[in-house]
Amino acid sequence: MEAVKEYWNKVDAYFESITPKCDKCKQLEEKIKIPMRYIMMALTVVLVLIIYLLTRKCGFFTYCAFFPSLFACMKSMHDNKGEEKKWCSFWMLFSLQQVLPRCLDRNIYYGIVKCVALLYFAFFDTCDILINGLNMAYEYIEKGLNYYKSMCAKVEKSD
């Protein structure tokens, strides 16, 4: 229960930080007796629901993963956090999931799983598994390329 309270405090602090502090907003807050951050929360929920209703058939879950990840990536690069490998592997995974057959997007569970996986890798993981997987794939591709070059060299020598 403490974790939920701690999370709520983080959300509340975030909305407090983005709430406008102008005189008109303070006057409105005094008249309706509801803090402006709660109005901002409600407007955010309404906006997300409207976007969902408009885009649920054309990639809502992809957009939900793309835009927050894009902003987090840009913030990380701007702050020079040294997470270039993480973001490179994340965008490789994102690209791979985008080129999978469109028939998978028709399944609502695939879209949800894709969104959750992308958000997990973007915000809660360092993408070490992806980086190691890409390194292994690179080694296999390099071995195959070297084998192909040696076979081509043998063919050229025989001619």
mmCIF file of C-alpha atoms in Angstrom:
data_model
loop_
_atom_site.group_PDB
_atom_site.id
_atom_site.type_symbol
_atom_site.label_atom_id
_atom_site.label_comp_id
_atom_site.label_asym_id
_atom_site.label_seq_id
_atom_site.Cartn_x
_atom_site.Cartn_y
_atom_site.Cartn_z
ATOM 1 C CA MET A 1 0.000 0.000 0.000
ATOM 2 C CA GLU A 2 2.933 2.294 0.680
ATOM 3 C CA ALA A 3 4.140 1.779 -2.881
ATOM 4 C CA VAL A 4 0.783 2.969 -4.233
ATOM 5 C CA LYS A 5 0.881 6.024 -1.976
ATOM 6 C CA GLU A 6 4.456 6.776 -3.049
ATOM 7 C CA TYR A 7 3.480 6.414 -6.716
ATOM 8 C CA TRP A 8 0.464 8.688 -6.218
ATOM 9 C CA ASN A 9 2.704 11.306 -4.607
ATOM 10 C CA LYS A 10 5.013 11.170 -7.654
ATOM 11 C CA VAL A 11 2.069 11.577 -10.038
ATOM 12 C CA ASP A 12 0.652 14.393 -7.918
ATOM 13 C CA ALA A 13 4.027 16.158 -7.830
ATOM 14 C CA TYR A 14 4.380 15.783 -11.603
ATOM 15 C CA PHE A 15 0.971 17.313 -12.288
ATOM 16 C CA GLU A 16 1.709 20.050 -9.750
ATOM 17 C CA SER A 17 4.874 20.887 -11.683
ATOM 18 C CA ILE A 18 3.099 21.150 -15.058
ATOM 19 C CA THR A 19 0.038 23.021 -13.801
ATOM 20 C CA PRO A 20 -0.028 26.678 -14.907
ATOM 21 C CA LYS A 21 0.509 29.159 -12.067
ATOM 22 C CA CYS A 22 -1.063 32.278 -13.603
ATOM 23 C CA ASP A 23 -3.560 34.550 -11.834
ATOM 24 C CA LYS A 24 -6.514 33.392 -13.950
ATOM 25 C CA CYS A 25 -5.861 29.774 -12.968
ATOM 26 C CA LYS A 26 -5.677 30.728 -9.288
ATOM 27 C CA GLN A 27 -8.975 32.628 -9.580
ATOM 28 C CA LEU A 28 -10.604 29.636 -11.274
ATOM 29 C CA GLU A 29 -9.218 27.328 -8.588
ATOM 30 C CA GLU A 30 -10.699 29.542 -5.840
ATOM 31 C CA LYS A 31 -14.112 29.652 -7.547
ATOM 32 C CA ILE A 32 -14.492 25.922 -8.147
ATOM 33 C CA LYS A 33 -12.575 24.867 -5.005
ATOM 34 C CA ILE A 34 -10.763 22.080 -6.848
ATOM 35 C CA PRO A 35 -6.976 22.180 -7.225
ATOM 36 C CA MET A 36 -5.911 22.811 -10.819
ATOM 37 C CA ARG A 37 -3.657 19.738 -10.840
ATOM 38 C CA TYR A 38 -6.743 17.516 -10.459
ATOM 39 C CA ILE A 39 -8.365 19.275 -13.397
ATOM 40 C CA MET A 40 -5.161 18.676 -15.386
ATOM 41 C CA MET A 41 -5.313 14.976 -14.421
ATOM 42 C CA ALA A 42 -8.921 14.718 -15.569
ATOM 43 C CA LEU A 43 -8.161 16.506 -18.842
ATOM 44 C CA THR A 44 -5.237 14.156 -19.447
ATOM 45 C CA VAL A 45 -7.465 11.109 -18.964
ATOM 46 C CA VAL A 46 -10.125 12.571 -21.277
ATOM 47 C CA LEU A 47 -7.484 13.385 -23.899
ATOM 48 C CA VAL A 48 -6.043 9.860 -23.769
ATOM 49 C CA LEU A 49 -9.536 8.359 -24.119
ATOM 50 C CA ILE A 50 -10.307 10.574 -27.118
ATOM 51 C CA ILE A 51 -7.008 9.634 -28.759
ATOM 52 C CA TYR A 52 -7.755 5.969 -28.040
ATOM 53 C CA LEU A 53 -11.187 6.213 -29.639
ATOM 54 C CA LEU A 54 -9.736 7.899 -32.724
ATOM 55 C CA THR A 55 -6.689 5.646 -33.184
ATOM 56 C CA ARG A 56 -7.553 2.267 -31.670
ATOM 57 C CA LYS A 57 -7.706 0.624 -35.077
ATOM 58 C CA CYS A 58 -4.598 2.289 -36.471
ATOM 59 C CA GLY A 59 -1.916 1.924 -33.849
ATOM 60 C CA PHE A 60 -2.919 3.436 -30.505
ATOM 61 C CA PHE A 61 -0.623 1.111 -28.575
ATOM 62 C CA THR A 62 2.263 1.814 -30.935
ATOM 63 C CA TYR A 63 1.826 5.556 -30.419
ATOM 64 C CA CYS A 64 1.575 5.044 -26.652
ATOM 65 C CA ALA A 65 4.988 3.399 -26.683
ATOM 66 C CA PHE A 66 6.574 5.610 -29.347
ATOM 67 C CA PHE A 67 6.051 9.136 -28.037
ATOM 68 C CA PRO A 68 7.045 8.635 -24.365
ATOM 69 C CA SER A 69 10.078 6.633 -25.496
ATOM 70 C CA LEU A 70 11.022 9.323 -27.981
ATOM 71 C CA PHE A 71 10.874 12.030 -25.322
ATOM 72 C CA ALA A 72 12.814 9.883 -22.824
ATOM 73 C CA CYS A 73 15.447 9.143 -25.469
ATOM 74 C CA MET A 74 15.821 12.816 -26.368
ATOM 75 C CA LYS A 75 16.068 13.762 -22.684
ATOM 76 C CA SER A 76 18.686 11.071 -22.091
ATOM 77 C CA MET A 77 20.749 12.227 -25.056
ATOM 78 C CA HIS A 78 20.418 15.875 -24.028
ATOM 79 C CA ASP A 79 21.537 15.097 -20.447
ATOM 80 C CA ASN A 80 24.471 12.954 -21.708
ATOM 81 C CA LYS A 81 23.515 10.007 -19.496
ATOM 82 C CA GLY A 82 25.613 7.587 -21.529
ATOM 83 C CA GLU A 83 22.664 5.386 -22.518
ATOM 84 C CA GLU A 84 23.355 5.379 -26.241
ATOM 85 C CA LYS A 85 23.612 1.579 -26.457
ATOM 86 C CA LYS A 86 20.339 1.173 -24.578
ATOM 87 C CA TRP A 87 18.461 3.521 -26.882
ATOM 88 C CA CYS A 88 20.064 2.097 -30.002
ATOM 89 C CA SER A 89 18.969 -1.414 -29.052
ATOM 90 C CA PHE A 90 15.515 -0.146 -28.044
ATOM 91 C CA TRP A 91 14.951 1.523 -31.419
ATOM 92 C CA MET A 92 16.211 -1.623 -33.174
ATOM 93 C CA LEU A 93 13.587 -3.640 -31.258
ATOM 94 C CA PHE A 94 10.932 -1.043 -32.046
ATOM 95 C CA SER A 95 11.806 -1.162 -35.752
ATOM 96 C CA LEU A 96 11.721 -4.952 -35.748
ATOM 97 C CA GLN A 97 8.282 -4.961 -34.169
ATOM 98 C CA GLN A 98 7.054 -2.434 -36.718
ATOM 99 C CA VAL A 99 8.024 -4.605 -39.687
ATOM 100 C CA LEU A 100 6.362 -7.736 -38.342
ATOM 101 C CA PRO A 101 3.309 -8.724 -40.368
ATOM 102 C CA ARG A 102 0.320 -6.405 -40.093
ATOM 103 C CA CYS A 103 -1.883 -9.413 -39.387
ATOM 104 C CA LEU A 104 -0.447 -9.489 -35.866
ATOM 105 C CA ASP A 105 -1.705 -5.952 -35.243
ATOM 106 C CA ARG A 106 -5.267 -7.153 -35.785
ATOM 107 C CA ASN A 107 -4.931 -9.136 -32.560
ATOM 108 C CA ILE A 108 -5.614 -6.665 -29.728
ATOM 109 C CA TYR A 109 -3.460 -8.662 -27.310
ATOM 110 C CA TYR A 110 -0.425 -8.361 -29.584
ATOM 111 C CA GLY A 111 -0.755 -4.582 -29.549
ATOM 112 C CA ILE A 112 -1.031 -4.491 -25.772
ATOM 113 C CA VAL A 113 1.903 -6.879 -25.272
ATOM 114 C CA LYS A 114 3.987 -4.894 -27.766
ATOM 115 C CA CYS A 115 3.193 -1.629 -25.991
ATOM 116 C CA VAL A 116 3.985 -3.058 -22.549
ATOM 117 C CA ALA A 117 7.237 -4.648 -23.758
ATOM 118 C CA LEU A 118 8.407 -1.459 -25.436
ATOM 119 C CA LEU A 119 7.562 0.681 -22.419
ATOM 120 C CA TYR A 120 9.334 -1.831 -20.150
ATOM 121 C CA PHE A 121 12.506 -1.733 -22.211
ATOM 122 C CA ALA A 122 12.325 2.054 -22.539
ATOM 123 C CA PHE A 123 11.792 2.959 -18.888
ATOM 124 C CA PHE A 124 12.549 0.017 -16.576
ATOM 125 C CA ASP A 125 15.399 -1.923 -18.160
ATOM 126 C CA THR A 126 18.900 -1.151 -19.346
ATOM 127 C CA CYS A 127 18.333 -3.322 -22.454
ATOM 128 C CA ASP A 128 21.312 -5.560 -21.593
ATOM 129 C CA ILE A 129 19.489 -8.593 -23.002
ATOM 130 C CA LEU A 130 18.882 -6.778 -26.281
ATOM 131 C CA ILE A 131 22.456 -5.512 -26.464
ATOM 132 C CA ASN A 132 23.870 -9.004 -25.840
ATOM 133 C CA GLY A 133 21.460 -10.477 -28.405
ATOM 134 C CA LEU A 134 22.457 -7.922 -31.017
ATOM 135 C CA ASN A 135 26.157 -8.587 -30.310
ATOM 136 C CA MET A 136 25.602 -12.340 -30.773
ATOM 137 C CA ALA A 137 23.666 -11.719 -33.990
ATOM 138 C CA TYR A 138 26.491 -9.501 -35.240
ATOM 139 C CA GLU A 139 29.038 -12.257 -34.533
ATOM 140 C CA TYR A 140 26.989 -14.806 -36.509
ATOM 141 C CA ILE A 141 26.491 -12.391 -39.379
ATOM 142 C CA GLU A 142 30.206 -11.611 -39.399
ATOM 143 C CA LYS A 143 31.069 -15.348 -39.449
ATOM 144 C CA GLY A 144 28.658 -15.885 -42.336
ATOM 145 C CA LEU A 145 30.085 -12.924 -44.213
ATOM 146 C CA ASN A 146 33.654 -14.174 -43.739
ATOM 147 C CA TYR A 147 32.612 -17.650 -44.935
ATOM 148 C CA TYR A 148 30.936 -16.112 -47.969
ATOM 149 C CA LYS A 149 34.060 -14.053 -48.747
ATOM 150 C CA SER A 150 36.272 -17.152 -48.488
ATOM 151 C CA MET A 151 33.951 -19.074 -50.843
ATOM 152 C CA CYS A 152 34.010 -16.191 -53.335
ATOM 153 C CA ALA A 153 37.809 -16.073 -53.120
ATOM 154 C CA LYS A 154 37.981 -19.827 -53.895
ATOM 155 C CA VAL A 155 35.698 -19.378 -56.907
ATOM 156 C CA GLU A 156 37.794 -16.463 -58.191
ATOM 157 C CA LYS A 157 41.007 -18.496 -57.825
ATOM 158 C CA SER A 158 39.538 -21.408 -59.763
ATOM 159 C CA ASP A 159 38.559 -19.122 -62.674
#
